[in-house]
PDB file of N, CA and C in Angstrom:
ATOM      1  N   UNK W  17     -32.108  98.698 -34.217  1.00 73.00           N
ATOM      2  CA  UNK W  17     -32.112  97.254 -34.293  1.00 73.00           C
ATOM      3  C   UNK W  17     -30.781  96.679 -33.799  1.00 73.00           C
ATOM      4  N   UNK W  18     -29.682  97.385 -34.069  1.00 83.00           N
ATOM      5  CA  UNK W  18     -28.370  96.894 -33.649  1.00 83.00           C
ATOM      6  C   UNK W  18     -28.240  96.888 -32.128  1.00 83.00           C
ATOM      7  N   UNK W  19     -28.712  97.948 -31.478  1.00 85.00           N
ATOM      8  CA  UNK W  19     -28.639  98.013 -30.017  1.00 85.00           C
ATOM      9  C   UNK W  19     -29.525  96.937 -29.403  1.00 85.00           C
ATOM     10  N   UNK W  20     -30.678  96.706 -29.987  1.00 87.00           N
ATOM     11  CA  UNK W  20     -31.567  95.672 -29.478  1.00 87.00           C
ATOM     12  C   UNK W  20     -30.905  94.307 -29.597  1.00 87.00           C
ATOM     13  N   UNK W  21     -30.226  94.063 -30.695  1.00 86.00           N
ATOM     14  CA  UNK W  21     -29.511  92.800 -30.865  1.00 86.00           C
ATOM     15  C   UNK W  21     -28.414  92.651 -29.823  1.00 86.00           C
ATOM     16  N   UNK W  22     -27.743  93.750 -29.490  1.00 91.00           N
ATOM     17  CA  UNK W  22     -26.653  93.697 -28.515  1.00 91.00           C
ATOM     18  C   UNK W  22     -27.156  93.462 -27.096  1.00 91.00           C
ATOM     19  N   UNK W  23     -28.306  94.042 -26.759  1.00 90.00           N
ATOM     20  CA  UNK W  23     -28.779  93.978 -25.382  1.00 90.00           C
ATOM     21  C   UNK W  23     -29.926  92.997 -25.156  1.00 90.00           C
ATOM     22  N   UNK W  24     -30.416  92.382 -26.203  1.00 91.00           N
ATOM     23  CA  UNK W  24     -31.500  91.398 -26.072  1.00 91.00           C
ATOM     24  C   UNK W  24     -31.151  90.150 -26.868  1.00 91.00           C
ATOM     25  N   UNK W  25     -29.945  89.654 -26.653  1.00 88.00           N
ATOM     26  CA  UNK W  25     -29.456  88.501 -27.412  1.00 88.00           C
ATOM     27  C   UNK W  25     -30.317  87.259 -27.224  1.00 88.00           C
ATOM     28  N   UNK W  26     -30.988  87.162 -26.072  1.00 92.00           N
ATOM     29  CA  UNK W  26     -31.794  85.984 -25.790  1.00 92.00           C
ATOM     30  C   UNK W  26     -33.156  86.017 -26.495  1.00 92.00           C
ATOM     31  N   UNK W  27     -33.512  87.155 -27.093  1.00 92.00           N
ATOM     32  CA  UNK W  27     -34.772  87.280 -27.828  1.00 92.00           C
ATOM     33  C   UNK W  27     -34.506  86.896 -29.281  1.00 92.00           C
ATOM     34  N   UNK W  28     -35.302  86.004 -29.840  1.00 93.00           N
ATOM     35  CA  UNK W  28     -35.080  85.588 -31.233  1.00 93.00           C
ATOM     36  C   UNK W  28     -35.060  86.779 -32.196  1.00 93.00           C
ATOM     37  N   UNK W  29     -34.212  86.688 -33.186  1.00 92.00           N
ATOM     38  CA  UNK W  29     -34.030  87.778 -34.152  1.00 92.00           C
ATOM     39  C   UNK W  29     -35.346  88.143 -34.830  1.00 92.00           C
ATOM     40  N   UNK W  30     -36.171  87.160 -35.142  1.00 93.00           N
ATOM     41  CA  UNK W  30     -37.456  87.433 -35.792  1.00 93.00           C
ATOM     42  C   UNK W  30     -38.351  88.288 -34.893  1.00 93.00           C
ATOM     43  N   UNK W  31     -38.326  88.033 -33.599  1.00 93.00           N
ATOM     44  CA  UNK W  31     -39.125  88.813 -32.659  1.00 93.00           C
ATOM     45  C   UNK W  31     -38.577  90.237 -32.537  1.00 93.00           C
ATOM     46  N   UNK W  32     -37.252  90.371 -32.512  1.00 91.00           N
ATOM     47  CA  UNK W  32     -36.643  91.707 -32.460  1.00 91.00           C
ATOM     48  C   UNK W  32     -37.006  92.494 -33.712  1.00 91.00           C
ATOM     49  N   UNK W  33     -36.945  91.871 -34.859  1.00 91.00           N
ATOM     50  CA  UNK W  33     -37.286  92.546 -36.118  1.00 91.00           C
ATOM     51  C   UNK W  33     -38.749  92.953 -36.150  1.00 91.00           C
ATOM     52  N   UNK W  34     -39.611  92.097 -35.649  1.00 92.00           N
ATOM     53  CA  UNK W  34     -41.039  92.420 -35.616  1.00 92.00           C
ATOM     54  C   UNK W  34     -41.285  93.639 -34.728  1.00 92.00           C
ATOM     55  N   UNK W  35     -40.607  93.708 -33.595  1.00 88.00           N
ATOM     56  CA  UNK W  35     -40.750  94.849 -32.699  1.00 88.00           C
ATOM     57  C   UNK W  35     -40.262  96.133 -33.360  1.00 88.00           C
ATOM     58  N   UNK W  36     -39.072  96.095 -33.930  1.00 89.00           N
ATOM     59  CA  UNK W  36     -38.505  97.279 -34.573  1.00 89.00           C
ATOM     60  C   UNK W  36     -39.398  97.746 -35.714  1.00 89.00           C
ATOM     61  N   UNK W  37     -40.002  96.830 -36.420  1.00 88.00           N
ATOM     62  CA  UNK W  37     -40.884  97.180 -37.525  1.00 88.00           C
ATOM     63  C   UNK W  37     -42.149  97.906 -37.085  1.00 88.00           C
ATOM     64  N   UNK W  38     -42.504  97.770 -35.821  1.00 83.00           N
ATOM     65  CA  UNK W  38     -43.721  98.425 -35.308  1.00 83.00           C
ATOM     66  C   UNK W  38     -43.438  99.776 -34.667  1.00 83.00           C
ATOM     67  N   UNK W  39     -42.180 100.141 -34.517  1.00 84.00           N
ATOM     68  CA  UNK W  39     -41.822 101.397 -33.864  1.00 84.00           C
ATOM     69  C   UNK W  39     -41.785 102.545 -34.857  1.00 84.00           C
ATOM     70  N   UNK W  40     -42.120 103.730 -34.364  1.00 81.00           N
ATOM     71  CA  UNK W  40     -41.982 104.930 -35.186  1.00 81.00           C
ATOM     72  C   UNK W  40     -41.651 106.101 -34.274  1.00 81.00           C
ATOM     73  N   UNK W  41     -41.018 107.094 -34.851  1.00 84.00           N
ATOM     74  CA  UNK W  41     -40.660 108.304 -34.122  1.00 84.00           C
ATOM     75  C   UNK W  41     -41.407 109.455 -34.758  1.00 84.00           C
ATOM     76  N   UNK W  42     -42.073 110.223 -33.930  1.00 84.00           N
ATOM     77  CA  UNK W  42     -42.794 111.397 -34.411  1.00 84.00           C
ATOM     78  C   UNK W  42     -42.432 112.572 -33.529  1.00 84.00           C
ATOM     79  N   UNK W  43     -42.305 113.722 -34.127  1.00 88.00           N
ATOM     80  CA  UNK W  43     -41.866 114.896 -33.388  1.00 88.00           C
ATOM     81  C   UNK W  43     -42.945 115.972 -33.416  1.00 88.00           C
ATOM     82  N   UNK W  44     -43.243 116.529 -32.228  1.00 92.00           N
ATOM     83  CA  UNK W  44     -44.210 117.622 -32.114  1.00 92.00           C
ATOM     84  C   UNK W  44     -43.998 118.297 -30.770  1.00 92.00           C
ATOM     85  N   UNK W  45     -44.571 119.487 -30.614  1.00 95.00           N
ATOM     86  CA  UNK W  45     -44.563 120.159 -29.315  1.00 95.00           C
ATOM     87  C   UNK W  45     -45.490 119.363 -28.411  1.00 95.00           C
ATOM     88  N   UNK W  46     -44.925 118.703 -27.439  1.00 92.00           N
ATOM     89  CA  UNK W  46     -45.683 117.782 -26.598  1.00 92.00           C
ATOM     90  C   UNK W  46     -46.671 118.506 -25.680  1.00 92.00           C
ATOM     91  N   UNK W  47     -46.598 119.816 -25.587  1.00 96.00           N
ATOM     92  CA  UNK W  47     -47.557 120.560 -24.771  1.00 96.00           C
ATOM     93  C   UNK W  47     -48.679 121.168 -25.613  1.00 96.00           C
ATOM     94  N   UNK W  48     -48.680 120.897 -26.902  1.00 97.00           N
ATOM     95  CA  UNK W  48     -49.657 121.468 -27.833  1.00 97.00           C
ATOM     96  C   UNK W  48     -50.554 120.356 -28.378  1.00 97.00           C
ATOM     97  N   UNK W  49     -51.798 120.311 -27.888  1.00 95.00           N
ATOM     98  CA  UNK W  49     -52.713 119.235 -28.286  1.00 95.00           C
ATOM     99  C   UNK W  49     -52.940 119.212 -29.792  1.00 95.00           C
ATOM    100  N   UNK W  50     -53.042 120.381 -30.428  1.00 95.00           N
ATOM    101  CA  UNK W  50     -53.267 120.430 -31.881  1.00 95.00           C
ATOM    102  C   UNK W  50     -52.072 119.851 -32.631  1.00 95.00           C
ATOM    103  N   UNK W  51     -50.872 120.170 -32.174  1.00 95.00           N
ATOM    104  CA  UNK W  51     -49.670 119.624 -32.819  1.00 95.00           C
ATOM    105  C   UNK W  51     -49.616 118.111 -32.643  1.00 95.00           C
ATOM    106  N   UNK W  52     -50.020 117.633 -31.480  1.00 93.00           N
ATOM    107  CA  UNK W  52     -50.030 116.182 -31.249  1.00 93.00           C
ATOM    108  C   UNK W  52     -51.074 115.493 -32.112  1.00 93.00           C
ATOM    109  N   UNK W  53     -52.257 116.095 -32.225  1.00 90.00           N
ATOM    110  CA  UNK W  53     -53.295 115.523 -33.085  1.00 90.00           C
ATOM    111  C   UNK W  53     -52.801 115.373 -34.521  1.00 90.00           C
ATOM    112  N   UNK W  54     -51.971 116.326 -34.955  1.00 91.00           N
ATOM    113  CA  UNK W  54     -51.469 116.304 -36.333  1.00 91.00           C
ATOM    114  C   UNK W  54     -50.521 115.136 -36.594  1.00 91.00           C
ATOM    115  N   UNK W  55     -49.815 114.653 -35.573  1.00 90.00           N
ATOM    116  CA  UNK W  55     -48.852 113.568 -35.798  1.00 90.00           C
ATOM    117  C   UNK W  55     -49.326 112.211 -35.275  1.00 90.00           C
ATOM    118  N   UNK W  56     -50.332 112.206 -34.413  1.00 86.00           N
ATOM    119  CA  UNK W  56     -50.828 110.940 -33.868  1.00 86.00           C
ATOM    120  C   UNK W  56     -51.972 110.420 -34.727  1.00 86.00           C
ATOM    121  N   UNK W  57     -52.026 109.115 -34.846  1.00 76.00           N
ATOM    122  CA  UNK W  57     -53.074 108.486 -35.643  1.00 76.00           C
ATOM    123  C   UNK W  57     -53.828 107.508 -34.745  1.00 76.00           C
ATOM    124  N   UNK W  58     -54.997 107.923 -34.224  1.00 65.00           N
ATOM    125  CA  UNK W  58     -55.730 107.077 -33.286  1.00 65.00           C
ATOM    126  C   UNK W  58     -56.101 105.710 -33.849  1.00 65.00           C
ATOM    127  N   UNK W  59     -56.281 105.601 -35.157  1.00 69.00           N
ATOM    128  CA  UNK W  59     -56.662 104.321 -35.756  1.00 69.00           C
ATOM    129  C   UNK W  59     -55.517 103.309 -35.779  1.00 69.00           C
ATOM    130  N   UNK W  60     -54.309 103.740 -35.403  1.00 73.00           N
ATOM    131  CA  UNK W  60     -53.168 102.815 -35.359  1.00 73.00           C
ATOM    132  C   UNK W  60     -53.138 102.003 -34.068  1.00 73.00           C
ATOM    133  N   UNK W  61     -54.052 102.254 -33.161  1.00 76.00           N
ATOM    134  CA  UNK W  61     -54.104 101.514 -31.910  1.00 76.00           C
ATOM    135  C   UNK W  61     -53.472 102.283 -30.772  1.00 76.00           C
ATOM    136  N   UNK W  62     -53.268 101.605 -29.651  1.00 83.00           N
ATOM    137  CA  UNK W  62     -52.747 102.280 -28.471  1.00 83.00           C
ATOM    138  C   UNK W  62     -51.374 102.912 -28.717  1.00 83.00           C
ATOM    139  N   UNK W  63     -51.150 104.004 -28.041  1.00 85.00           N
ATOM    140  CA  UNK W  63     -49.899 104.750 -28.139  1.00 85.00           C
ATOM    141  C   UNK W  63     -49.048 104.479 -26.905  1.00 85.00           C
ATOM    142  N   UNK W  64     -47.758 104.367 -27.095  1.00 87.00           N
ATOM    143  CA  UNK W  64     -46.813 104.377 -25.979  1.00 87.00           C
ATOM    144  C   UNK W  64     -45.946 105.601 -26.188  1.00 87.00           C
ATOM    145  N   UNK W  65     -46.091 106.589 -25.297  1.00 87.00           N
ATOM    146  CA  UNK W  65     -45.322 107.825 -25.388  1.00 87.00           C
ATOM    147  C   UNK W  65     -44.244 107.795 -24.313  1.00 87.00           C
ATOM    148  N   UNK W  66     -42.998 107.885 -24.731  1.00 88.00           N
ATOM    149  CA  UNK W  66     -41.859 107.906 -23.813  1.00 88.00           C
ATOM    150  C   UNK W  66     -41.412 109.347 -23.691  1.00 88.00           C
ATOM    151  N   UNK W  67     -41.579 109.917 -22.504  1.00 88.00           N
ATOM    152  CA  UNK W  67     -41.272 111.322 -22.295  1.00 88.00           C
ATOM    153  C   UNK W  67     -40.019 111.478 -21.441  1.00 88.00           C
ATOM    154  N   UNK W  68     -39.015 112.082 -22.006  1.00 88.00           N
ATOM    155  CA  UNK W  68     -37.789 112.432 -21.277  1.00 88.00           C
ATOM    156  C   UNK W  68     -37.753 113.955 -21.250  1.00 88.00           C
ATOM    157  N   UNK W  69     -38.450 114.518 -20.284  1.00 89.00           N
ATOM    158  CA  UNK W  69     -38.684 115.958 -20.233  1.00 89.00           C
ATOM    159  C   UNK W  69     -38.316 116.522 -18.865  1.00 89.00           C
ATOM    160  N   UNK W  70     -38.103 117.821 -18.790  1.00 89.00           N
ATOM    161  CA  UNK W  70     -37.934 118.444 -17.477  1.00 89.00           C
ATOM    162  C   UNK W  70     -39.222 118.287 -16.663  1.00 89.00           C
ATOM    163  N   UNK W  71     -39.092 118.132 -15.374  1.00 86.00           N
ATOM    164  CA  UNK W  71     -40.246 117.887 -14.502  1.00 86.00           C
ATOM    165  C   UNK W  71     -41.393 118.880 -14.696  1.00 86.00           C
ATOM    166  N   UNK W  72     -41.148 120.186 -14.874  1.00 90.00           N
ATOM    167  CA  UNK W  72     -42.272 121.117 -15.032  1.00 90.00           C
ATOM    168  C   UNK W  72     -43.096 120.898 -16.313  1.00 90.00           C
ATOM    169  N   UNK W  73     -42.592 120.120 -17.244  1.00 91.00           N
ATOM    170  CA  UNK W  73     -43.298 119.911 -18.515  1.00 91.00           C
ATOM    171  C   UNK W  73     -44.167 118.648 -18.478  1.00 91.00           C
ATOM    172  N   UNK W  74     -43.968 117.779 -17.483  1.00 90.00           N
ATOM    173  CA  UNK W  74     -44.730 116.529 -17.439  1.00 90.00           C
ATOM    174  C   UNK W  74     -46.238 116.752 -17.452  1.00 90.00           C
ATOM    175  N   UNK W  75     -46.741 117.566 -16.544  1.00 92.00           N
ATOM    176  CA  UNK W  75     -48.190 117.763 -16.461  1.00 92.00           C
ATOM    177  C   UNK W  75     -48.767 118.370 -17.739  1.00 92.00           C
ATOM    178  N   UNK W  76     -48.198 119.473 -18.263  1.00 96.00           N
ATOM    179  CA  UNK W  76     -48.744 119.999 -19.519  1.00 96.00           C
ATOM    180  C   UNK W  76     -48.687 118.985 -20.664  1.00 96.00           C
ATOM    181  N   UNK W  77     -47.662 118.154 -20.690  1.00 94.00           N
ATOM    182  CA  UNK W  77     -47.535 117.154 -21.751  1.00 94.00           C
ATOM    183  C   UNK W  77     -48.635 116.104 -21.645  1.00 94.00           C
ATOM    184  N   UNK W  78     -48.885 115.609 -20.445  1.00 92.00           N
ATOM    185  CA  UNK W  78     -49.921 114.591 -20.268  1.00 92.00           C
ATOM    186  C   UNK W  78     -51.298 115.186 -20.550  1.00 92.00           C
ATOM    187  N   UNK W  79     -51.517 116.422 -20.143  1.00 95.00           N
ATOM    188  CA  UNK W  79     -52.798 117.085 -20.434  1.00 95.00           C
ATOM    189  C   UNK W  79     -52.983 117.237 -21.953  1.00 95.00           C
ATOM    190  N   UNK W  80     -51.926 117.612 -22.661  1.00 95.00           N
ATOM    191  CA  UNK W  80     -52.017 117.768 -24.119  1.00 95.00           C
ATOM    192  C   UNK W  80     -52.254 116.426 -24.803  1.00 95.00           C
ATOM    193  N   UNK W  81     -51.606 115.372 -24.333  1.00 92.00           N
ATOM    194  CA  UNK W  81     -51.844 114.041 -24.900  1.00 92.00           C
ATOM    195  C   UNK W  81     -53.302 113.631 -24.701  1.00 92.00           C
ATOM    196  N   UNK W  82     -53.834 113.902 -23.515  1.00 91.00           N
ATOM    197  CA  UNK W  82     -55.237 113.587 -23.243  1.00 91.00           C
ATOM    198  C   UNK W  82     -56.151 114.384 -24.166  1.00 91.00           C
ATOM    199  N   UNK W  83     -55.892 115.673 -24.293  1.00 93.00           N
ATOM    200  CA  UNK W  83     -56.708 116.535 -25.158  1.00 93.00           C
ATOM    201  C   UNK W  83     -56.596 116.142 -26.628  1.00 93.00           C
ATOM    202  N   UNK W  84     -55.460 115.561 -27.002  1.00 91.00           N
ATOM    203  CA  UNK W  84     -55.262 115.135 -28.395  1.00 91.00           C
ATOM    204  C   UNK W  84     -56.053 113.878 -28.715  1.00 91.00           C
ATOM    205  N   UNK W  85     -56.554 113.198 -27.671  1.00 88.00           N
ATOM    206  CA  UNK W  85     -57.412 112.042 -27.898  1.00 88.00           C
ATOM    207  C   UNK W  85     -56.698 110.713 -28.006  1.00 88.00           C
ATOM    208  N   UNK W  86     -55.610 110.528 -27.280  1.00 86.00           N
ATOM    209  CA  UNK W  86     -54.956 109.215 -27.315  1.00 86.00           C
ATOM    210  C   UNK W  86     -55.925 108.164 -26.784  1.00 86.00           C
ATOM    211  N   UNK W  87     -55.794 106.946 -27.275  1.00 81.00           N
ATOM    212  CA  UNK W  87     -56.719 105.881 -26.933  1.00 81.00           C
ATOM    213  C   UNK W  87     -56.650 105.436 -25.481  1.00 81.00           C
ATOM    214  N   UNK W  88     -57.692 104.760 -25.031  1.00 82.00           N
ATOM    215  CA  UNK W  88     -57.778 104.356 -23.626  1.00 82.00           C
ATOM    216  C   UNK W  88     -56.725 103.328 -23.205  1.00 82.00           C
ATOM    217  N   UNK W  89     -56.196 102.562 -24.131  1.00 89.00           N
ATOM    218  CA  UNK W  89     -55.183 101.567 -23.792  1.00 89.00           C
ATOM    219  C   UNK W  89     -53.764 102.102 -23.958  1.00 89.00           C
ATOM    220  N   UNK W  90     -53.641 103.394 -24.207  1.00 89.00           N
ATOM    221  CA  UNK W  90     -52.323 104.010 -24.396  1.00 89.00           C
ATOM    222  C   UNK W  90     -51.591 104.111 -23.064  1.00 89.00           C
ATOM    223  N   UNK W  91     -50.271 104.268 -23.161  1.00 91.00           N
ATOM    224  CA  UNK W  91     -49.434 104.382 -21.969  1.00 91.00           C
ATOM    225  C   UNK W  91     -48.473 105.543 -22.144  1.00 91.00           C
ATOM    226  N   UNK W  92     -48.176 106.200 -21.022  1.00 90.00           N
ATOM    227  CA  UNK W  92     -47.179 107.267 -21.006  1.00 90.00           C
ATOM    228  C   UNK W  92     -46.080 106.830 -20.053  1.00 90.00           C
ATOM    229  N   UNK W  93     -44.856 106.823 -20.556  1.00 91.00           N
ATOM    230  CA  UNK W  93     -43.692 106.480 -19.743  1.00 91.00           C
ATOM    231  C   UNK W  93     -42.966 107.788 -19.457  1.00 91.00           C
ATOM    232  N   UNK W  94     -42.734 108.061 -18.181  1.00 87.00           N
ATOM    233  CA  UNK W  94     -42.061 109.304 -17.808  1.00 87.00           C
ATOM    234  C   UNK W  94     -40.690 108.945 -17.240  1.00 87.00           C
ATOM    235  N   UNK W  95     -39.664 109.402 -17.936  1.00 87.00           N
ATOM    236  CA  UNK W  95     -38.302 109.155 -17.469  1.00 87.00           C
ATOM    237  C   UNK W  95     -37.998 110.115 -16.327  1.00 87.00           C
ATOM    238  N   UNK W  96     -37.461 109.571 -15.262  1.00 78.00           N
ATOM    239  CA  UNK W  96     -37.089 110.415 -14.122  1.00 78.00           C
ATOM    240  C   UNK W  96     -35.966 111.358 -14.534  1.00 78.00           C
ATOM    241  N   UNK W  97     -36.194 112.654 -14.326  1.00 68.00           N
ATOM    242  CA  UNK W  97     -35.134 113.603 -14.712  1.00 68.00           C
ATOM    243  C   UNK W  97     -33.941 113.505 -13.765  1.00 68.00           C
ATOM    244  N   UNK W  98     -32.796 113.758 -14.313  1.00 57.00           N
ATOM    245  CA  UNK W  98     -31.552 113.727 -13.527  1.00 57.00           C
ATOM    246  C   UNK W  98     -30.983 115.120 -13.475  1.00 57.00           C
ATOM    247  N   UNK W  99     -30.384 115.457 -12.323  1.00 53.00           N
ATOM    248  CA  UNK W  99     -29.692 116.725 -12.232  1.00 53.00           C
ATOM    249  C   UNK W  99     -30.394 117.783 -11.486  1.00 53.00           C
TER     250      UNK W  99
END
């Protein structure tokens, strides 16, 4: 919330708080559909998965997310690897 306040000063504080309140962090082996099913809750609505992974892991990760049953309105963000 502090970083959001620093970099999104033009966004009203109530809107920033509402956004932060909707975020959650979950950890699992992103290439294991069963592990993803265990931490994802399809009834919570669309998922936004931010993946900062080595390039060879992108495809297995997206395949596992698909196999885990993420909703049709979900999005996957893939960070371009550096180095």
